[in-house]
Amino acid sequence: MADVPRDPDRPDEPDRRGDMPPHGRDEDRWDPVVSADGRTLSGFELPEYDMDRDLGDGTTSRDWLGRFTPDRANLPEVSLDEARDHIAEYADERPWLAPARDREPEVQRVFTALDVGQGHALERHDGYPTEPMVERRATFLEDPAQLDEAKRERSEDAFHPGRTHRCGEYATRIWEPDAFATAFARGIEHPDVRRALDRPFDPDRRPPDVAIPVVDLLGPDGHRFCAGYRLEPVGGSAEAAVDCRAHWVDAQRRGQEPDAPEPKAAPIDSFEGGRIAFFFRPTRSRDGYEVATMYVEPPDQPRKGA
Amino acid sequence: MGQEFPPTDPDSQFATLIRIARTYCHPEADEEAYDALKRLAQRREDQEMSTFKNELRRAIQDPAQLPGNELFRAVQYDDGSAEKFLRRLWRDLYGDEPVESGDGEQSE
């Protein structure tokens, strides 16, 4: 567990806030109603990300980001200057770019490359979605990528018009933009991800997803830059909770009285021991594969042999 | 090390089923993945899809054989049970084709 300051108002209670940051960098977007455990947030300090810190093997984020080129991820080439201009021009209308606005050019290049690609990692899993947005994705299937507020409140998927957004039992993000960019730049060089990206193309086939320990991509304390919410079980079952949520959201969309309990979610205490998953999809030019999404899984998604 | 989900387990009766279901049906899979799976399912000469179909068939006939809630954890379906998910998957991929084992035993 990371060294997170305890709530000074309740010094004797165990701190269940774990590594979760209470908010993004934009204080105005923070809704205190959904703070972790309903506590006040005083005393909570966001960890700072150091681009030069040792990631555990003598390399740094600066190393990985410096050697990143979009073509290694089968994404369109983007120069550092083009990345800077892209973020300056589009960050207002594409808010998932905003976290990279004040970041180093190498970070901006990762964000821009992902934005011009077809994947949805930025829109749903970077520092753009606020804590309330992440919680509402887990509970009410509100898609952070959906920029039409009315459609988002109706749980309409941003990339599947008219269809209900889908989400598993948890919604997560790597909220720190330098950490997010590092996870991607380093992840695409991992042998298992390379195997997927370099696989001979078949338009109907997807390489299986790959999950890499957070520590392998972001170093020993990398989990501190991850956050998310997990749907609360129904009758002790996550499977039932996901089923009930689907019924509840469907009833809401139809304007009917839900016959399932209102979904609730709780902050995930810590991502220590978690993994970063990479899903794959065909490139726009349909001649290879790119990363469809990258997101962090909490540690209690055990994998055999892990 | 990274890891595909689930890792290759020669003892698992449903490794192909779970891996393919996760790859194409998980909520984080891309929006075109499910339709791609429908097309893949029509490739009758494809060895992997043949294995997948056989495992899907066996899982529908006896869902209790599936290990724990591994299928839900891998796929995160919202059907409410593995059986409902598997039957929907069969219907979407193979339409009205009866679920039957290789020796002709029928399930529905």
Coordinates of C-alpha atoms in Angstrom, one line a residue:
Chain A
M1 CA 0.0 0.0 0.0
A2 CA 1.3 3.4 -0.8
D3 CA 2.1 6.0 1.8
V4 CA -1.0 8.0 1.7
P5 CA -1.8 10.5 4.4
R6 CA -4.7 9.6 6.6
D7 CA -7.7 11.7 7.1
P8 CA -6.7 14.1 10.0
D9 CA -10.4 14.2 11.1
R10 CA -10.4 10.4 11.7
P11 CA -6.8 9.5 12.6
D12 CA -7.8 6.2 14.2
E13 CA -9.6 4.7 11.3
P14 CA -7.9 2.6 8.8
D15 CA -7.3 4.6 5.6
R16 CA -9.4 2.9 2.9
R17 CA -8.7 5.5 0.3
G18 CA -5.6 3.7 -0.7
D19 CA -3.9 5.1 -3.7
M20 CA -6.9 6.8 -5.2
P21 CA -6.4 10.4 -6.0
P22 CA -9.4 12.4 -5.0
H23 CA -9.6 14.3 -8.2
G24 CA -7.8 15.3 -11.4
R25 CA -5.8 18.4 -11.6
D26 CA -8.8 20.6 -12.3
E27 CA -10.3 21.3 -8.9
D28 CA -13.4 22.8 -10.4
R29 CA -14.4 19.5 -11.8
W30 CA -14.3 17.7 -8.5
D31 CA -17.5 16.7 -6.9
P32 CA -16.9 16.0 -3.2
V33 CA -20.1 14.0 -2.9
V34 CA -18.4 11.0 -4.4
S35 CA -15.2 11.2 -2.4
A36 CA -13.7 8.0 -1.3
D37 CA -15.7 6.5 1.6
G38 CA -17.6 9.7 1.9
R39 CA -14.8 11.3 3.7
T40 CA -13.4 14.8 3.4
L41 CA -10.4 15.0 1.3
S42 CA -8.3 17.2 3.4
G43 CA -4.8 15.9 3.9
F44 CA -4.7 13.9 0.7
E45 CA -1.7 14.7 -1.4
L46 CA -1.4 13.6 -5.0
P47 CA 1.9 11.9 -5.6
E48 CA 4.1 13.8 -8.1
Y49 CA 5.4 11.9 -11.1
D50 CA 9.1 12.2 -11.8
M51 CA 10.1 11.6 -15.4
D52 CA 13.6 10.8 -14.3
R53 CA 12.8 8.3 -11.5
D54 CA 14.1 4.8 -11.9
L55 CA 11.4 2.5 -13.1
G56 CA 13.0 -0.4 -11.4
D57 CA 15.4 -1.6 -14.0
G58 CA 17.6 1.5 -14.4
T59 CA 15.4 3.0 -17.1
T60 CA 13.2 6.1 -16.8
S61 CA 10.1 7.5 -18.3
R62 CA 12.2 9.9 -20.2
D63 CA 14.1 7.0 -21.8
W64 CA 11.0 5.2 -22.9
L65 CA 9.2 8.4 -24.1
G66 CA 12.3 9.6 -25.9
R67 CA 12.5 6.5 -28.0
F68 CA 8.8 6.2 -28.7
T69 CA 7.7 6.6 -32.3
P70 CA 4.1 6.1 -33.3
D71 CA 4.9 3.7 -36.1
R72 CA 6.0 1.2 -33.4
A73 CA 2.4 1.1 -32.4
N74 CA 1.2 1.0 -36.0
L75 CA -0.1 4.5 -35.6
P76 CA 0.3 7.4 -38.0
E77 CA 3.7 9.2 -37.7
V78 CA 3.5 12.4 -35.6
S79 CA 6.4 14.8 -35.0
L80 CA 7.0 16.5 -31.7
D81 CA 6.0 19.8 -33.3
E82 CA 2.8 18.3 -34.8
A83 CA 1.9 16.9 -31.5
R84 CA 2.3 20.2 -29.8
D85 CA 0.1 21.9 -32.4
H86 CA -2.5 19.1 -32.3
I87 CA -2.9 19.4 -28.6
A88 CA -3.0 23.2 -28.7
E89 CA -5.7 23.2 -31.4
Y90 CA -7.9 20.4 -30.2
A91 CA -7.6 20.1 -26.4
D92 CA -10.7 22.2 -25.9
E93 CA -13.0 20.1 -28.1
R94 CA -11.3 16.8 -27.3
P95 CA -10.9 17.1 -23.6
W96 CA -8.9 13.8 -23.2
L97 CA -6.0 15.8 -24.7
A98 CA -6.1 18.4 -22.0
P99 CA -4.1 16.5 -19.4
A100 CA -1.1 16.6 -21.8
R101 CA -1.4 20.4 -22.5
D102 CA 1.4 21.4 -20.2
R103 CA 3.5 18.3 -20.6
E104 CA 6.7 17.6 -22.3
P105 CA 6.7 17.1 -26.1
E106 CA 7.3 13.4 -25.8
V107 CA 4.2 13.0 -23.7
Q108 CA 2.3 15.1 -26.1
R109 CA 3.4 12.9 -29.0
V110 CA 2.0 9.8 -27.3
F111 CA -1.3 11.5 -26.6
T112 CA -1.6 12.8 -30.2
A113 CA -0.6 9.5 -31.7
L114 CA -3.4 7.8 -29.7
D115 CA -5.8 10.5 -30.6
V116 CA -5.3 10.1 -34.3
G117 CA -5.5 6.4 -34.0
Q118 CA -8.7 4.4 -33.5
G119 CA -8.3 3.3 -29.9
H120 CA -10.2 4.6 -26.9
A121 CA -7.6 4.4 -24.2
L122 CA -7.3 8.2 -23.9
E123 CA -11.1 8.9 -23.8
R124 CA -11.9 6.4 -21.1
H125 CA -8.7 5.6 -19.2
D126 CA -6.4 8.7 -19.0
G127 CA -6.5 11.6 -16.7
Y128 CA -9.4 13.3 -18.5
P129 CA -12.3 11.5 -16.8
T130 CA -12.8 12.9 -13.3
E131 CA -13.6 10.7 -10.4
P132 CA -17.3 11.3 -10.7
M133 CA -17.1 10.4 -14.4
V134 CA -15.3 7.2 -13.6
E135 CA -17.8 6.3 -10.9
R136 CA -20.7 7.0 -13.2
R137 CA -19.2 4.8 -15.9
A138 CA -19.1 2.0 -13.4
T139 CA -22.5 2.6 -12.0
F140 CA -24.7 4.0 -14.8
L141 CA -22.6 3.1 -17.9
E142 CA -22.1 6.7 -18.7
D143 CA -19.3 6.8 -21.4
P144 CA -16.7 9.4 -20.7
A145 CA -15.9 9.5 -24.4
Q146 CA -19.5 10.6 -25.1
L147 CA -19.2 14.4 -25.3
D148 CA -23.0 15.0 -25.8
E149 CA -24.0 15.4 -22.2
A150 CA -27.6 14.3 -22.8
K151 CA -26.5 11.1 -24.6
R152 CA -23.9 10.4 -21.9
E153 CA -26.6 10.6 -19.2
R154 CA -28.7 8.2 -21.3
S155 CA -25.7 5.8 -21.3
E156 CA -25.2 6.0 -25.0
D157 CA -21.9 4.8 -26.3
A158 CA -19.7 7.4 -28.0
F159 CA -18.5 5.0 -30.7
H160 CA -21.6 2.9 -31.1
P161 CA -24.4 5.4 -31.8
G162 CA -27.7 4.5 -30.2
R163 CA -26.2 1.6 -28.3
T164 CA -25.8 1.4 -24.5
H165 CA -22.3 1.8 -23.4
R166 CA -20.6 -1.3 -22.0
C167 CA -18.3 -1.6 -19.0
G168 CA -17.1 -4.4 -16.8
E169 CA -17.4 -4.6 -13.1
Y170 CA -14.9 -1.7 -12.7
A171 CA -13.9 1.5 -14.5
T172 CA -10.3 2.6 -14.1
R173 CA -7.8 5.1 -15.3
I174 CA -4.1 6.1 -15.1
W175 CA -4.8 9.6 -14.0
E176 CA -1.3 11.0 -14.3
P177 CA -0.5 11.9 -17.9
D178 CA 3.2 11.2 -17.8
A179 CA 2.5 7.8 -16.2
F180 CA -0.2 7.1 -18.8
A181 CA 2.2 8.0 -21.7
T182 CA 5.0 5.9 -20.1
A183 CA 2.7 2.9 -19.7
F184 CA 1.9 3.1 -23.4
A185 CA 5.4 3.8 -24.7
R186 CA 6.9 1.1 -22.6
G187 CA 4.0 -1.3 -23.1
I188 CA 4.2 -1.4 -26.9
E189 CA 7.9 -2.6 -26.6
H190 CA 6.9 -5.5 -24.3
P191 CA 7.6 -8.8 -26.2
D192 CA 4.0 -10.0 -25.7
V193 CA 2.5 -6.7 -27.0
R194 CA 5.0 -6.7 -29.9
R195 CA 3.9 -10.2 -30.8
A196 CA 0.4 -8.9 -31.1
L197 CA 1.2 -5.7 -33.0
D198 CA 3.5 -7.6 -35.4
R199 CA 1.1 -10.4 -36.0
P200 CA 0.1 -11.1 -39.7
F201 CA -3.1 -9.2 -40.4
D202 CA -6.4 -10.9 -40.7
P203 CA -9.3 -8.4 -41.0
D204 CA -11.6 -10.6 -38.8
R205 CA -9.1 -11.7 -36.2
R206 CA -7.9 -9.9 -33.1
P207 CA -4.8 -10.9 -31.2
P208 CA -5.7 -11.9 -27.6
D209 CA -5.3 -9.2 -25.1
V210 CA -2.1 -8.9 -23.1
A211 CA -1.8 -7.9 -19.4
I212 CA 1.5 -6.7 -18.0
P213 CA 2.1 -6.0 -14.3
V214 CA 1.9 -2.3 -13.4
V215 CA 5.3 -2.6 -11.8
D216 CA 6.9 -3.8 -15.0
L217 CA 5.8 -0.7 -16.9
L218 CA 5.6 2.0 -14.2
G219 CA 8.0 0.8 -11.6
P220 CA 7.6 -0.2 -8.0
D221 CA 5.3 2.7 -7.1
G222 CA 3.5 3.0 -10.4
H223 CA 0.2 1.8 -8.9
R224 CA -0.1 5.1 -7.1
F225 CA -1.0 6.7 -10.4
C226 CA -3.9 4.5 -11.0
A227 CA -7.5 4.9 -9.8
G228 CA -10.9 3.5 -10.3
Y229 CA -14.3 2.3 -9.1
R230 CA -15.7 -1.2 -8.7
L231 CA -19.3 -2.0 -9.0
E232 CA -20.6 -3.2 -5.6
P233 CA -21.7 -6.8 -5.6
V234 CA -25.3 -7.8 -5.5
G235 CA -26.0 -10.7 -3.2
G236 CA -22.2 -11.2 -3.0
S237 CA -21.9 -11.6 -6.8
A238 CA -20.2 -9.3 -9.3
E239 CA -21.9 -11.2 -12.1
A240 CA -25.3 -10.4 -10.6
A241 CA -24.3 -6.8 -10.1
V242 CA -23.3 -6.4 -13.7
D243 CA -26.6 -8.0 -14.7
C244 CA -28.7 -5.8 -12.4
R245 CA -26.9 -2.7 -13.7
A246 CA -27.8 -3.6 -17.3
H247 CA -31.4 -4.0 -16.3
W248 CA -31.4 -0.8 -14.3
V249 CA -29.8 1.2 -17.1
D250 CA -32.1 -0.3 -19.7
A251 CA -35.2 0.6 -17.6
Q252 CA -33.9 4.2 -17.2
R253 CA -33.4 4.5 -20.9
R254 CA -36.9 3.3 -21.6
G255 CA -38.4 5.6 -18.9
Q256 CA -39.6 2.7 -16.9
E257 CA -39.3 1.9 -13.2
P258 CA -36.2 -0.3 -12.7
D259 CA -36.8 -3.7 -11.3
A260 CA -33.2 -3.9 -10.1
P261 CA -31.4 -2.1 -7.3
E262 CA -29.7 1.2 -8.2
P263 CA -26.1 0.3 -9.0
K264 CA -23.5 1.5 -6.6
A265 CA -19.7 1.5 -6.8
A266 CA -16.8 2.0 -4.4
P267 CA -13.3 3.3 -5.0
I268 CA -10.7 0.6 -5.6
D269 CA -8.4 0.8 -2.6
S270 CA -5.1 0.1 -4.4
F271 CA -3.7 -1.1 -7.7
E272 CA -0.6 -2.5 -6.1
G273 CA -0.1 -5.9 -7.8
G274 CA -2.4 -4.9 -10.7
R275 CA -1.9 -5.2 -14.4
I276 CA -2.2 -3.0 -17.4
A277 CA -4.2 -4.7 -20.2
F278 CA -3.8 -4.1 -23.9
F279 CA -6.6 -5.0 -26.3
F280 CA -6.0 -4.9 -30.1
R281 CA -7.9 -4.0 -33.2
P282 CA -7.3 -3.5 -36.9
T283 CA -5.6 -0.3 -38.0
R284 CA -7.5 2.3 -40.0
S285 CA -5.7 1.2 -43.1
R286 CA -6.6 -2.4 -42.3
D287 CA -3.1 -3.8 -42.8
G288 CA -2.1 -4.4 -39.2
Y289 CA -3.1 -4.1 -35.6
E290 CA -3.1 -1.2 -33.1
V291 CA -3.9 -0.9 -29.5
A292 CA -7.7 -0.7 -29.1
T293 CA -7.5 0.2 -25.5
M294 CA -5.1 0.2 -22.6
Y295 CA -6.5 0.2 -19.0
V296 CA -5.4 -0.8 -15.6
E297 CA -6.9 -3.9 -13.9
P298 CA -7.0 -4.0 -10.1
P299 CA -5.0 -6.7 -8.4
D300 CA -7.8 -9.0 -7.5
Q301 CA -8.3 -10.1 -11.1
P302 CA -6.1 -13.2 -10.5
R303 CA -4.6 -14.9 -13.5
K304 CA -3.3 -18.5 -13.3
G305 CA 0.4 -18.6 -12.7
A306 CA 0.4 -14.9 -11.9
Chain B
M1 CA 6.0 -11.1 -17.9
G2 CA 2.9 -10.2 -19.8
Q3 CA 0.2 -12.7 -20.2
E4 CA -2.7 -13.5 -22.5
F5 CA -6.0 -14.2 -20.8
P6 CA -6.3 -16.9 -19.9
P7 CA -2.8 -18.3 -20.1
T8 CA -2.4 -21.4 -22.2
D9 CA -3.4 -24.3 -19.9
P10 CA -3.2 -27.7 -21.6
D11 CA -5.4 -29.1 -18.9
S12 CA -8.2 -26.6 -19.4
Q13 CA -11.2 -27.9 -21.4
F14 CA -12.3 -24.4 -22.2
A15 CA -9.2 -22.4 -22.8
T16 CA -10.0 -21.5 -26.4
L17 CA -13.6 -20.7 -25.6
I18 CA -12.6 -18.4 -22.8
R19 CA -9.8 -16.7 -24.7
I20 CA -11.9 -16.0 -27.8
A21 CA -14.9 -14.9 -25.8
R22 CA -12.7 -12.4 -23.9
T23 CA -11.0 -11.2 -27.0
Y24 CA -14.2 -10.5 -28.9
C25 CA -16.9 -10.0 -26.3
H26 CA -15.3 -8.2 -23.4
P27 CA -16.6 -4.6 -22.9
E28 CA -13.2 -3.2 -23.6
A29 CA -13.0 -5.0 -27.0
D30 CA -13.5 -2.6 -29.9
E31 CA -17.0 -1.9 -31.2
E32 CA -16.4 -4.0 -34.4
A33 CA -15.0 -7.1 -32.6
Y34 CA -18.3 -8.9 -32.1
D35 CA -19.2 -8.7 -35.8
A36 CA -15.7 -9.9 -36.6
L37 CA -16.3 -12.9 -34.4
K38 CA -19.6 -13.7 -36.3
R39 CA -17.6 -13.7 -39.5
L40 CA -14.9 -15.9 -38.1
A41 CA -17.5 -18.3 -36.9
Q42 CA -18.4 -19.0 -40.5
R43 CA -14.9 -20.2 -41.3
R44 CA -15.6 -23.9 -41.2
E45 CA -12.0 -24.9 -42.0
D46 CA -10.5 -22.7 -39.3
Q47 CA -9.0 -25.1 -36.7
E48 CA -9.2 -22.6 -33.8
M49 CA -12.8 -21.7 -34.5
S50 CA -13.6 -25.4 -34.8
T51 CA -12.1 -25.9 -31.3
F52 CA -14.0 -22.9 -30.1
K53 CA -17.3 -24.2 -31.4
N54 CA -16.7 -27.6 -29.8
E55 CA -15.9 -26.1 -26.5
L56 CA -18.9 -23.7 -26.7
R57 CA -21.1 -26.7 -27.5
R58 CA -19.8 -28.6 -24.5
A59 CA -20.1 -25.7 -22.2
I60 CA -23.7 -25.1 -23.1
Q61 CA -24.5 -28.7 -22.6
D62 CA -23.0 -28.7 -19.2
P63 CA -22.2 -25.3 -17.8
A64 CA -21.2 -26.8 -14.5
Q65 CA -18.0 -28.0 -16.2
L66 CA -16.8 -24.4 -16.6
P67 CA -14.2 -23.6 -13.9
G68 CA -15.7 -21.4 -11.2
N69 CA -16.7 -18.0 -12.5
E70 CA -13.7 -17.8 -14.7
L71 CA -15.8 -17.1 -17.8
F72 CA -17.5 -14.1 -16.1
R73 CA -14.2 -12.8 -14.9
A74 CA -12.7 -13.1 -18.3
V75 CA -15.6 -11.8 -20.4
Q76 CA -17.5 -9.5 -18.0
Y77 CA -20.8 -10.3 -19.8
D78 CA -24.0 -8.8 -18.5
D79 CA -26.3 -11.7 -19.3
G80 CA -26.6 -12.7 -15.6
S81 CA -25.2 -16.3 -16.0
A82 CA -22.7 -18.2 -18.0
E83 CA -25.4 -20.3 -19.5
K84 CA -27.4 -17.3 -20.8
F85 CA -24.2 -15.8 -22.2
L86 CA -23.2 -19.0 -23.9
R87 CA -26.6 -19.5 -25.4
R88 CA -26.7 -16.0 -26.7
L89 CA -23.3 -16.4 -28.2
W90 CA -24.3 -19.6 -29.9
R91 CA -27.5 -18.0 -31.3
D92 CA -25.6 -15.0 -32.6
L93 CA -22.8 -17.0 -34.2
Y94 CA -24.6 -20.1 -35.4
G95 CA -28.2 -19.1 -35.6
D96 CA -30.7 -22.0 -35.5
E97 CA -28.1 -24.6 -35.8
P98 CA -28.8 -27.2 -33.0
V99 CA -26.3 -27.4 -30.2
E100 CA -25.2 -31.0 -30.5
S101 CA -22.1 -32.9 -29.6
G102 CA -19.8 -34.6 -32.1
D103 CA -21.5 -37.9 -31.5
G104 CA -24.9 -36.4 -32.4
E105 CA -26.2 -35.9 -28.9
Q106 CA -28.6 -32.9 -29.0
S107 CA -29.1 -30.3 -26.3
E108 CA -31.9 -28.2 -27.8

